[in-house]
């Protein structure tokens, strides 16, 4: 019996994607060959990469606007270094909005390449809100944002308007909502939340912001080389790219980002309503900063933990334990999660209240 | 019907590995969850990574000798930059044996970090041999070798003895033969030939050679950080690691490297004997430098190409076309290839001779 998987990442993907990916491992496109054993330069795989790159731009509404989509090795963590390597000159400054663990990690890598200013930080309150007043130097090379903070359960709902290029880590909410993505110059996302399995990152970059630092860049970190190589500068992580393509097709076939956002808001509303109503639970984030993807909450009486844990595990729920830096619980409700799974969790919370 | 897949990479893996990998995509270890949707910090996946790291050292006979095995993002191409980043100080020199396209690419990246000397090169003859006389500065930080040259069909059979650390790209012959691996200080291999699917690289490094350059290294390129993180500094490419583990288990269960080498030598002997015997074919590499993994050969009469191509395609053979820089044909006979597939190719070559 399939579990209700609230894991924060790697995380749930659509069941049909699992089935199609497994089939491709056995026999890809009825070719008599596994997806894992065919050349990345073969006609069949080039078609996968081309469709994946085009569909990423299509879902974001960024076709024919000077953007390139790339599927790269290294996850979002390698992007933390690639961004300053490609965008931050040695005597330049970059501005980082510090909203959580990953934003801090991204800024740390940038300091190896140039000056870093912190536009604002919510570290004072264990990152339980998104700072609204931010100070960005107009001469900074770029502003770096993290749109959704998986660990702390916060999400930027209203993006700052600035005149410099905006770089955004959308690892945990890519393809989960409609936005005017043309306001961003560099979007990146590790696949393993809303897009695919671990082992690949999507980078969507406006070509015009590249090539300005005068720095020599190792080939595998050079975005212009990856663009020239049509995202196959070296052998790409073929299985992770293909499975990401399957997920993007699923998103498109189910109404695109508008429908995904509607489903995600319904799931989040259902769960947050119960967290707010049920006296045994308390949200760790208030108001508009709450993430639609990851709801973090704690017990009002920690002595009841064992009893609650037994209840949700018995209901075939998994992956609900919160990150050690927040504690409590975290329900990740990515694109592929059905509202029935959230309802199961809400039912468990109500049952817990009855029994307490 | 399954094809005889001579692809140079991504390439054939054992059929049971495809079946086990596909099953894990549907349901991992009967957990009710896909391998793709579980946390890399979960007990089940940590066990995969631990076993993969231990088994890599065991197969190479390098347990308890100061080596660490890592499974990293980025393929061998990212290693081209990570090696000098970690080993080559700004005022130091590294020595590269230039035996093909990948050796040239590796040396190119090193030039961004320090001085590069070419210990020897076979570029003069389109890399169709392995240079035997090499000049290595005794004060070089390391000597870089490529043990097998997929494109040109050459392989180092006797390794140079030097007093400096030896770094070796074994992407296309890892786990294919017995060697005294303790003579190497840094072994690396993109998975997609003998070890697994594209999207992960194995790095086996002697810890004592690290941390000596005084250079600040971006976290994702810092081998000491990856060692400290037990190969999970960030979310690893879980599926590629697991499939590599399945392949390593298969190698171990089938007699380890000694048996793999015996099978590989039998396959290569069968094919090279036919190339040498059949007047319609000519090997592009002579004598001891011939690769046991990749046999490269051309037609003595190129006008017969269409006829030969039709014959091998009709025999359900795929992936036989040579790399554009050599032309002709390339038969890659990695660990997972059965001798029956090589026999099928040999039979086609004999039939071709009869018909010509």
XYZ file of C-alpha atoms in Angstrom:
712
model
C 0.000 0.000 0.000
C 1.332 3.375 -1.068
C 2.341 5.733 1.728
C 1.385 9.373 2.232
C 4.879 10.767 1.718
C 5.442 14.238 3.242
C 9.248 14.045 2.816
C 10.942 17.420 2.278
C 13.189 16.078 -0.477
C 13.991 13.876 -2.281
C 10.246 13.725 -2.318
C 7.036 12.539 -3.860
C 6.605 12.529 -7.646
C 3.484 11.528 -9.575
C 2.861 7.762 -9.539
C 2.678 7.732 -13.336
C 6.156 9.298 -13.439
C 7.552 6.499 -11.272
C 5.936 3.963 -13.595
C 7.179 5.594 -16.803
C 10.697 6.042 -15.378
C 10.854 2.390 -14.301
C 9.684 1.284 -17.740
C 12.411 3.404 -19.394
C 15.056 1.704 -17.249
C 13.906 -1.623 -18.704
C 13.149 -0.530 -22.277
C 13.278 3.037 -23.502
C 10.752 3.975 -26.189
C 10.459 0.304 -27.244
C 14.025 0.495 -28.498
C 15.118 -2.766 -26.901
C 17.606 -0.737 -24.868
C 17.491 0.720 -21.379
C 17.527 4.502 -21.011
C 20.657 3.915 -18.908
C 22.646 2.307 -21.726
C 22.032 4.655 -24.659
C 24.380 7.399 -25.789
C 23.430 10.913 -24.710
C 24.264 11.866 -28.306
C 21.691 9.401 -29.678
C 18.677 10.800 -31.496
C 16.385 9.495 -28.761
C 18.189 11.194 -25.891
C 18.842 14.465 -27.720
C 15.054 14.613 -28.198
C 14.608 14.200 -24.418
C 17.002 17.018 -23.614
C 15.540 19.340 -26.259
C 11.991 18.759 -25.045
C 13.001 19.183 -21.389
C 14.724 22.497 -22.085
C 11.830 23.802 -24.180
C 9.153 22.643 -21.738
C 10.887 24.281 -18.771
C 10.777 27.620 -20.597
C 7.184 27.020 -21.706
C 5.925 26.267 -18.199
C 7.593 29.450 -16.936
C 6.305 31.547 -19.851
C 9.846 32.426 -20.860
C 10.019 31.286 -24.485
C 11.662 33.712 -26.910
C 12.657 36.154 -24.206
C 16.427 35.644 -24.244
C 16.462 32.853 -21.651
C 18.199 29.486 -21.859
C 17.181 26.445 -19.827
C 19.908 24.026 -18.755
C 19.843 20.744 -16.843
C 23.118 20.538 -14.970
C 24.984 18.280 -12.582
C 25.673 19.199 -8.971
C 22.307 20.209 -7.555
C 21.544 23.647 -6.167
C 24.671 23.493 -3.998
C 26.969 23.657 -7.019
C 24.893 26.621 -8.220
C 25.869 28.461 -5.033
C 29.413 28.591 -6.490
C 28.500 28.842 -10.177
C 26.416 31.967 -9.645
C 29.277 34.151 -8.326
C 31.782 32.437 -10.643
C 29.665 33.619 -13.594
C 28.204 36.872 -12.297
C 30.371 38.404 -9.574
C 33.581 40.165 -10.586
C 36.465 40.244 -8.109
C 35.888 43.911 -7.255
C 32.134 43.719 -7.328
C 29.455 43.209 -4.740
C 26.454 40.895 -4.588
C 23.423 41.295 -2.358
C 21.865 38.310 -0.562
C 18.523 38.151 1.227
C 19.191 35.884 4.199
C 16.032 33.868 4.800
C 17.382 30.495 5.892
C 20.045 27.814 5.838
C 20.309 27.656 2.056
C 20.487 31.432 1.624
C 23.318 31.505 4.170
C 25.110 28.702 2.300
C 24.711 30.519 -1.024
C 26.144 33.767 0.390
C 29.087 31.893 1.918
C 30.214 30.623 -1.486
C 29.868 34.089 -3.046
C 32.333 35.519 -0.514
C 35.097 33.490 -2.224
C 34.577 35.558 -5.364
C 33.709 39.123 -4.329
C 32.013 41.222 -1.679
C 28.699 40.114 -0.216
C 26.145 42.395 1.406
C 23.202 41.019 3.345
C 20.156 42.892 2.025
C 18.186 41.811 5.089
C 18.043 38.830 7.422
C 15.462 37.062 9.548
C 18.136 35.180 11.471
C 17.087 37.103 14.618
C 13.895 35.022 14.766
C 15.262 31.652 13.573
C 14.174 32.603 10.039
C 10.466 32.350 10.853
C 9.521 35.292 8.592
C 10.500 36.937 5.305
C 12.079 40.387 5.817
C 10.083 43.107 4.033
C 12.452 46.074 4.405
C 15.553 45.317 2.398
C 18.611 47.398 1.536
C 20.125 46.593 -1.837
C 23.070 48.583 -3.202
C 22.143 49.843 -6.664
C 25.653 48.941 -7.873
C 25.494 45.323 -6.697
C 25.941 42.763 -9.487
C 22.802 40.915 -8.487
C 20.302 40.271 -5.712
C 20.034 36.646 -4.578
C 16.747 35.342 -3.172
C 15.489 31.986 -1.919
C 11.821 31.850 -2.873
C 10.848 29.065 -0.491
C 12.644 28.010 2.669
C 12.028 24.291 3.083
C 13.469 24.047 6.568
C 11.702 27.047 8.095
C 8.392 26.850 6.243
C 8.479 30.370 4.796
C 7.929 31.521 1.232
C 8.264 34.846 -0.542
C 4.784 35.824 -1.699
C 5.672 39.322 -2.912
C 9.075 39.739 -4.536
C 11.202 42.861 -4.030
C 11.403 45.209 -7.022
C 14.994 46.123 -7.812
C 16.873 47.499 -10.796
C 19.711 44.944 -10.702
C 19.578 41.324 -11.950
C 17.626 38.998 -9.677
C 18.882 35.460 -9.020
C 16.441 33.139 -7.309
C 16.831 29.695 -5.764
C 13.448 28.073 -6.452
C 14.555 24.559 -5.492
C 11.537 23.871 -3.340
C 8.774 25.693 -5.200
C 9.693 25.496 -8.894
C 6.630 24.896 -11.086
C 4.341 25.221 -8.044
C 2.739 28.598 -8.801
C 2.254 31.321 -11.367
C 4.597 34.286 -11.239
C 5.909 36.793 -13.733
C 9.130 34.845 -14.188
C 10.505 37.468 -16.561
C 11.266 39.545 -13.465
C 14.019 37.048 -12.682
C 17.324 36.880 -14.552
C 18.580 33.584 -13.163
C 16.296 30.920 -11.736
C 17.702 27.665 -10.421
C 16.317 24.606 -8.720
C 17.615 21.274 -7.527
C 15.171 18.781 -9.021
C 14.379 16.685 -5.969
C 11.314 18.542 -4.691
C 8.827 19.473 -7.380
C 10.637 18.431 -10.530
C 12.380 15.087 -10.431
C 14.882 12.841 -8.679
C 18.084 14.043 -7.027
C 21.058 14.476 -9.340
C 20.142 17.362 -11.609
C 19.504 21.094 -11.295
C 17.466 23.267 -13.615
C 19.050 26.621 -14.474
C 17.066 29.219 -16.435
C 19.271 32.162 -17.228
C 18.963 35.313 -19.289
C 21.944 35.069 -21.614
C 22.594 38.811 -21.591
C 23.773 38.810 -17.950
C 26.640 36.358 -18.636
C 30.250 36.916 -19.665
C 30.800 40.179 -17.812
C 33.204 39.347 -14.990
C 36.434 38.979 -17.011
C 37.120 35.870 -14.952
C 38.386 32.604 -16.419
C 35.903 29.932 -15.419
C 36.503 26.148 -15.239
C 34.568 24.650 -18.143
C 32.045 22.704 -16.085
C 31.179 25.848 -14.102
C 30.905 28.093 -17.145
C 27.264 28.720 -18.072
C 28.198 30.014 -21.513
C 29.920 26.689 -22.251
C 26.829 24.786 -21.095
C 24.610 26.959 -23.310
C 26.920 26.405 -26.277
C 26.846 22.666 -25.578
C 23.028 22.725 -25.487
C 23.138 21.403 -21.923
C 25.374 18.499 -22.978
C 28.830 19.968 -22.474
C 29.559 16.633 -20.832
C 27.432 13.510 -20.420
C 24.358 14.804 -18.594
C 22.617 12.944 -15.748
C 20.334 11.305 -18.324
C 17.950 9.447 -16.015
C 17.351 12.490 -13.799
C 16.765 14.695 -16.861
C 14.305 12.209 -18.357
C 12.389 11.805 -15.100
C 12.239 15.603 -14.757
C 10.820 15.747 -18.282
C 8.157 13.191 -17.335
C 7.197 15.362 -14.347
C 7.067 18.522 -16.457
C 4.827 16.748 -18.972
C 2.570 15.713 -16.089
C 2.396 19.328 -14.887
C 1.540 20.550 -18.387
C -1.075 17.826 -18.943
C -2.701 18.717 -15.636
C -3.285 22.379 -16.386
C 0.169 23.923 -16.081
C 1.253 26.228 -13.293
C -2.174 27.853 -12.812
C -3.790 24.532 -11.962
C -0.776 23.403 -9.926
C -1.001 26.583 -7.850
C -4.733 26.093 -7.276
C -4.199 22.523 -6.065
C -1.263 23.557 -3.885
C -3.193 26.427 -2.262
C -6.120 24.118 -1.495
C -3.839 21.576 0.173
C -2.027 24.241 2.205
C -5.282 25.949 3.242
C -6.681 22.629 4.459
C -3.646 21.892 6.618
C -3.023 25.406 7.986
C -6.713 25.671 8.958
C -6.365 22.556 11.089
C -3.036 23.686 12.597
C -4.672 26.998 13.587
C -7.909 25.403 14.835
C -6.502 22.457 16.753
C -5.351 23.521 20.240
C -2.717 20.759 20.293
C -0.730 22.339 17.435
C 0.996 25.627 16.790
C 2.371 26.952 13.498
C 5.980 28.189 13.564
C 5.257 30.792 10.867
C 2.530 33.422 10.854
C 0.485 35.125 8.170
C 1.478 35.735 4.591
C 5.010 34.331 4.917
C 3.725 30.791 5.341
C 4.965 28.411 2.691
C 2.407 26.736 0.477
C 4.928 23.921 0.032
C 6.206 23.166 3.529
C 4.050 23.688 6.627
C 6.097 23.631 9.822
C 4.360 23.176 13.157
C 4.987 22.018 16.707
C 2.965 20.429 19.495
C 1.717 22.799 22.158
C 2.565 20.071 24.663
C 5.760 18.272 23.681
C 5.030 15.433 26.094
C 2.415 14.214 23.614
C 4.973 13.630 20.868
C 5.178 9.860 21.197
C 1.409 9.521 21.021
C 1.096 11.752 17.926
C 3.986 10.023 16.175
C 2.370 6.634 16.707
C -0.906 7.912 15.251
C 0.454 9.325 11.988
C 2.749 6.374 11.433
C -0.224 4.048 11.869
C -2.047 6.064 9.208
C 0.701 5.178 6.697
C 2.134 8.699 6.745
C 5.907 9.142 6.336
C 8.469 11.955 6.283
C 6.683 14.244 8.757
C 9.552 14.853 11.180
C 10.744 18.477 11.228
C 14.293 19.573 10.485
C 16.538 19.574 13.542
C 16.949 23.365 13.409
C 13.197 23.923 13.926
C 12.045 20.689 15.544
C 8.450 19.537 15.576
C 6.870 18.613 12.272
C 7.096 19.566 8.646
C 4.518 18.576 6.085
C 5.896 19.014 2.583
C 3.069 19.194 0.063
C 4.795 19.367 -3.292
C 3.025 19.332 -6.655
C 2.599 15.565 -6.777
C 0.923 15.265 -3.385
C -2.801 14.595 -3.554
C -5.219 16.458 -1.306
C -6.363 13.039 -0.020
C -2.963 12.652 1.656
C -3.302 16.047 3.347
C -6.838 15.094 4.408
C -5.423 11.910 5.955
C -2.990 13.997 7.996
C -5.753 16.402 9.056
C -7.930 13.454 10.093
C -5.053 12.132 12.217
C -4.677 15.547 13.877
C -8.405 15.616 14.689
C -8.293 12.067 16.029
C -5.275 13.012 18.144
C -7.250 15.896 19.642
C -10.176 13.576 20.448
C -7.920 11.070 22.161
C -5.906 13.614 24.142
C 14.390 -8.682 -28.219
C 17.466 -7.355 -26.430
C 20.129 -5.723 -28.578
C 23.878 -6.311 -28.601
C 24.856 -2.880 -27.315
C 28.430 -1.819 -28.114
C 27.815 1.822 -27.115
C 30.881 3.628 -25.751
C 28.929 5.268 -22.935
C 26.412 5.572 -21.459
C 26.622 1.860 -22.043
C 25.526 -1.631 -21.250
C 24.969 -2.716 -17.645
C 23.989 -6.188 -16.445
C 20.361 -7.059 -17.220
C 19.745 -7.886 -13.550
C 20.924 -4.385 -12.640
C 18.374 -2.839 -15.007
C 15.681 -5.022 -13.426
C 16.655 -4.223 -9.846
C 16.983 -0.500 -10.601
C 13.546 -0.414 -12.250
C 12.029 -2.227 -9.273
C 13.578 0.316 -6.867
C 11.996 3.162 -8.841
C 8.608 1.548 -8.165
C 9.183 0.275 -4.631
C 12.485 0.443 -2.805
C 13.219 -2.451 -0.427
C 9.482 -3.159 -0.080
C 9.117 0.147 1.747
C 6.048 1.268 -0.191
C 8.128 4.195 -1.437
C 10.125 4.782 -4.602
C 13.897 5.142 -4.298
C 13.347 8.535 -5.953
C 11.122 9.888 -3.169
C 13.039 8.956 -0.016
C 15.326 11.261 1.923
C 19.036 10.756 1.322
C 19.317 11.023 5.121
C 16.942 8.090 5.620
C 18.321 4.914 7.157
C 17.696 3.040 3.910
C 19.639 5.422 1.702
C 22.510 5.974 4.141
C 22.958 2.188 4.024
C 23.185 2.368 0.210
C 25.857 5.058 0.300
C 27.858 3.325 3.029
C 27.824 0.010 1.183
C 28.720 1.658 -2.141
C 31.704 3.454 -0.621
C 32.934 0.342 1.178
C 32.443 -1.947 -1.810
C 34.357 0.390 -4.153
C 37.368 0.204 -1.821
C 36.947 -3.563 -1.393
C 36.881 -4.247 -5.147
C 40.042 -2.164 -5.568
C 41.768 -3.786 -2.572
C 42.137 -0.422 -0.881
C 40.431 -0.950 2.485
C 42.276 0.401 5.509
C 45.010 2.043 3.460
C 44.127 5.691 4.002
C 41.779 5.985 1.011
C 38.268 7.410 0.913
C 35.698 6.538 -1.746
C 33.227 9.243 -2.762
C 30.304 9.273 -5.193
C 30.075 12.809 -6.534
C 28.043 14.895 -8.945
C 29.453 16.261 -12.195
C 30.990 13.256 -13.940
C 34.669 12.998 -14.801
C 34.556 16.441 -16.440
C 34.012 18.181 -13.103
C 36.928 16.145 -11.755
C 39.147 17.785 -14.386
C 38.701 21.019 -12.397
C 38.461 19.514 -8.908
C 41.831 17.776 -9.224
C 43.896 20.960 -9.675
C 41.595 22.903 -7.316
C 42.497 20.419 -4.579
C 46.047 19.422 -5.517
C 47.777 22.133 -7.554
C 49.014 25.236 -5.758
C 49.195 28.508 -7.677
C 52.994 28.355 -7.967
C 53.161 24.629 -8.541
C 53.338 22.421 -11.573
C 51.394 19.321 -12.608
C 52.427 16.753 -15.184
C 49.930 15.332 -17.693
C 50.378 12.351 -19.994
C 48.547 13.357 -23.169
C 46.962 10.224 -24.580
C 43.693 11.498 -26.014
C 40.790 13.910 -25.990
C 40.025 13.511 -22.303
C 43.640 13.867 -21.208
C 43.843 17.096 -23.226
C 40.622 18.330 -21.610
C 41.918 17.490 -18.121
C 45.181 19.376 -18.711
C 43.297 22.389 -20.050
C 41.416 22.824 -16.781
C 44.598 22.463 -14.723
C 46.157 25.431 -16.556
C 43.631 27.698 -14.802
C 45.222 26.797 -11.463
C 48.976 26.372 -12.002
C 51.620 25.316 -14.486
C 51.074 22.231 -16.623
C 53.824 20.167 -18.212
C 53.082 17.503 -20.803
C 54.991 14.410 -19.688
C 54.591 12.929 -23.165
C 52.049 13.002 -25.965
C 50.891 10.717 -28.748
C 49.083 13.542 -30.502
C 51.548 13.195 -33.412
C 49.837 9.945 -34.423
C 46.229 10.844 -33.613
C 46.702 9.219 -30.193
C 46.940 5.697 -31.629
C 49.568 4.589 -29.080
C 50.592 5.085 -25.445
C 53.918 6.968 -25.103
C 56.490 4.895 -23.214
C 59.224 7.487 -22.683
C 57.878 10.125 -20.369
C 59.469 13.142 -18.705
C 58.027 13.981 -15.297
C 59.472 16.768 -13.164
C 60.253 15.350 -9.733
C 58.848 18.518 -8.148
C 55.496 18.318 -9.946
C 52.510 18.106 -7.599
C 51.153 15.062 -9.392
C 51.202 13.043 -12.589
C 47.845 12.709 -14.361
C 47.103 9.635 -16.473
C 44.130 8.380 -18.457
C 44.193 4.609 -18.135
C 41.919 3.873 -21.105
C 41.196 6.111 -24.055
C 37.665 5.313 -25.198
C 37.833 7.345 -28.381
C 41.190 6.076 -29.651
C 41.015 2.495 -28.407
C 44.241 2.564 -26.392
C 44.877 1.480 -22.820
C 47.835 1.725 -20.479
C 48.964 -1.833 -19.739
C 52.105 -0.918 -17.817
C 51.946 2.175 -15.625
C 54.897 4.562 -15.236
C 56.703 4.409 -11.896
C 57.118 7.878 -10.405
C 57.836 9.302 -6.974
C 55.067 11.908 -7.046
C 51.335 11.312 -6.473
C 49.591 9.619 -9.392
C 46.093 10.727 -10.438
C 44.320 8.460 -12.884
C 41.139 8.861 -14.907
C 39.761 5.315 -15.060
C 36.355 6.316 -16.417
C 36.303 3.677 -19.108
C 38.074 0.760 -17.425
C 37.217 1.019 -13.740
C 36.576 -2.420 -12.195
C 37.597 -4.127 -15.462
C 40.968 -5.585 -14.394
C 43.286 -6.319 -11.524
C 45.984 -3.775 -10.764
C 47.926 -2.744 -7.696
C 45.634 0.203 -7.074
C 47.704 1.328 -4.085
C 50.150 2.755 -6.633
C 47.558 5.428 -7.374
C 46.764 8.335 -5.057
C 43.618 9.586 -6.768
C 41.458 7.385 -8.982
C 38.334 8.768 -10.594
C 35.716 7.493 -12.994
C 32.512 8.739 -14.515
C 30.063 5.907 -13.881
C 28.556 5.497 -17.326
C 30.890 2.850 -18.749
C 31.625 -0.001 -16.361
C 29.921 1.156 -13.185
C 26.480 2.653 -13.586
C 24.313 5.241 -15.284
C 25.442 8.763 -16.173
C 25.211 11.325 -13.388
C 27.781 10.239 -10.830
C 31.553 9.931 -10.593
C 33.525 7.684 -8.280
C 36.521 9.327 -6.622
C 38.965 7.219 -4.582
C 41.516 9.454 -2.946
C 44.313 9.018 -0.446
C 43.423 11.534 2.232
C 47.042 12.437 2.967
C 47.483 14.234 -0.393
C 44.698 16.746 0.313
C 44.724 20.155 1.979
C 48.168 21.247 0.839
C 47.565 24.045 -1.671
C 46.549 26.840 0.728
C 43.753 27.654 -1.683
C 40.184 28.410 -0.631
C 37.962 25.947 -2.457
C 34.227 26.316 -3.186
C 32.485 23.790 -0.928
C 31.138 21.542 -3.665
C 34.627 21.254 -5.185
C 36.381 20.614 -1.888
C 37.218 16.923 -1.452
C 37.849 17.332 2.256
C 34.287 18.659 2.669
C 32.906 15.689 0.732
C 34.914 13.281 2.911
C 33.681 14.999 6.064
C 30.113 14.794 4.740
C 30.563 11.053 4.041
C 29.809 11.691 0.371
C 26.571 13.490 1.253
C 27.768 17.083 1.563
C 24.670 17.847 -0.487
C 21.886 15.603 -1.769
C 23.741 12.981 -3.807
C 22.533 11.631 -7.166
C 20.742 8.832 -5.297
C 19.511 6.768 -8.242
C 22.918 6.765 -9.968
C 24.652 5.829 -6.709
C 22.211 2.976 -6.068
C 22.527 1.622 -9.606
C 26.320 1.801 -9.316
C 26.045 -0.187 -6.097
C 23.948 -2.819 -7.870
C 26.636 -3.091 -10.549
C 29.435 -3.370 -7.993
C 27.507 -6.122 -6.193
C 27.169 -7.917 -9.536
C 30.939 -7.626 -10.118
C 31.660 -8.986 -6.645
C 29.150 -11.828 -6.993
C 30.712 -12.804 -10.307
C 34.251 -13.257 -9.032
C 35.479 -9.693 -8.526
C 38.078 -7.994 -10.679
C 40.076 -11.152 -11.417
C 37.100 -12.829 -13.066
C 36.016 -9.584 -14.754
C 39.480 -9.220 -16.265
C 39.438 -12.827 -17.517
C 36.072 -12.336 -19.210
C 37.140 -8.999 -20.674
C 40.388 -10.409 -22.088
C 38.524 -13.301 -23.692
C 36.068 -10.948 -25.380
C 38.826 -8.635 -26.609
C 40.966 -11.524 -27.873
C 38.032 -12.903 -29.837
C 37.341 -9.589 -31.558
C 40.940 -8.498 -32.202
C 41.722 -11.924 -33.690
C 38.936 -11.412 -36.216
C 39.953 -7.808 -36.968
C 43.514 -8.998 -37.629
C 42.455 -12.056 -39.631
C 39.709 -10.541 -41.768
C 41.201 -8.709 -44.791
C 38.230 -6.321 -44.880
C 39.141 -4.765 -41.512
C 42.110 -2.958 -40.050
C 42.789 -2.117 -36.423
C 43.677 1.515 -35.684
C 45.901 0.501 -32.747
C 48.757 -2.005 -32.733
C 50.210 -4.363 -30.157
C 50.149 -3.975 -26.413
C 48.483 -0.545 -26.409
C 45.195 -1.980 -27.626
C 42.321 -1.387 -25.253
C 40.581 -4.398 -23.791
C 37.506 -2.211 -23.432
C 37.185 -0.395 -26.761
C 38.380 -1.927 -30.015
C 38.616 0.656 -32.796
C 38.837 -0.487 -36.404
C 38.171 0.676 -39.935
C 37.226 -0.906 -43.226
C 40.101 -1.492 -45.634
C 37.703 -0.381 -48.368
C 35.480 2.449 -47.197
C 33.117 1.975 -50.125
C 31.809 -1.115 -48.360
C 30.556 0.857 -45.378
C 26.896 0.852 -46.303
C 26.901 -2.896 -46.805
C 28.651 -3.606 -43.473
C 26.390 -1.198 -41.602
C 23.312 -2.937 -42.968
C 24.659 -6.325 -41.879
C 25.419 -5.477 -38.249
C 22.197 -3.531 -37.823
C 20.281 -6.538 -39.137
C 22.027 -8.665 -36.495
C 20.503 -6.471 -33.749
C 23.838 -4.819 -32.970
C 23.856 -1.150 -31.893
C 26.368 1.535 -30.942
C 29.160 0.395 -33.241
C 29.864 3.682 -35.037
C 33.307 5.123 -34.277
C 33.940 8.534 -32.780
C 34.161 11.301 -35.376
C 37.841 11.936 -34.544
C 38.824 8.389 -35.584
C 36.023 7.325 -37.906
C 35.236 3.709 -38.696
C 33.976 1.508 -35.897
C 34.340 1.151 -32.183
C 33.232 -1.926 -30.291
C 32.992 -1.159 -26.585
C 33.048 -4.371 -24.567
C 32.543 -3.234 -21.001
C 32.166 -5.576 -18.031
C 28.484 -6.281 -18.612
C 28.867 -7.359 -22.230
C 28.536 -11.073 -22.773
C 30.944 -12.929 -25.021
C 27.903 -14.048 -27.040
C 27.446 -10.448 -28.194
C 31.070 -10.242 -29.314
C 30.635 -13.587 -31.079
C 27.605 -12.144 -32.890
C 29.732 -9.249 -34.127
C 32.525 -11.595 -35.200
C 29.995 -13.741 -37.062
C 28.739 -10.640 -38.873
C 32.312 -9.732 -39.851
C 32.859 -13.247 -41.247
C 29.560 -13.146 -43.127
C 30.517 -9.725 -44.514
C 33.787 -11.196 -45.803
C 31.895 -14.062 -47.460
C 29.474 -11.714 -49.197
C 32.100 -9.221 -50.335
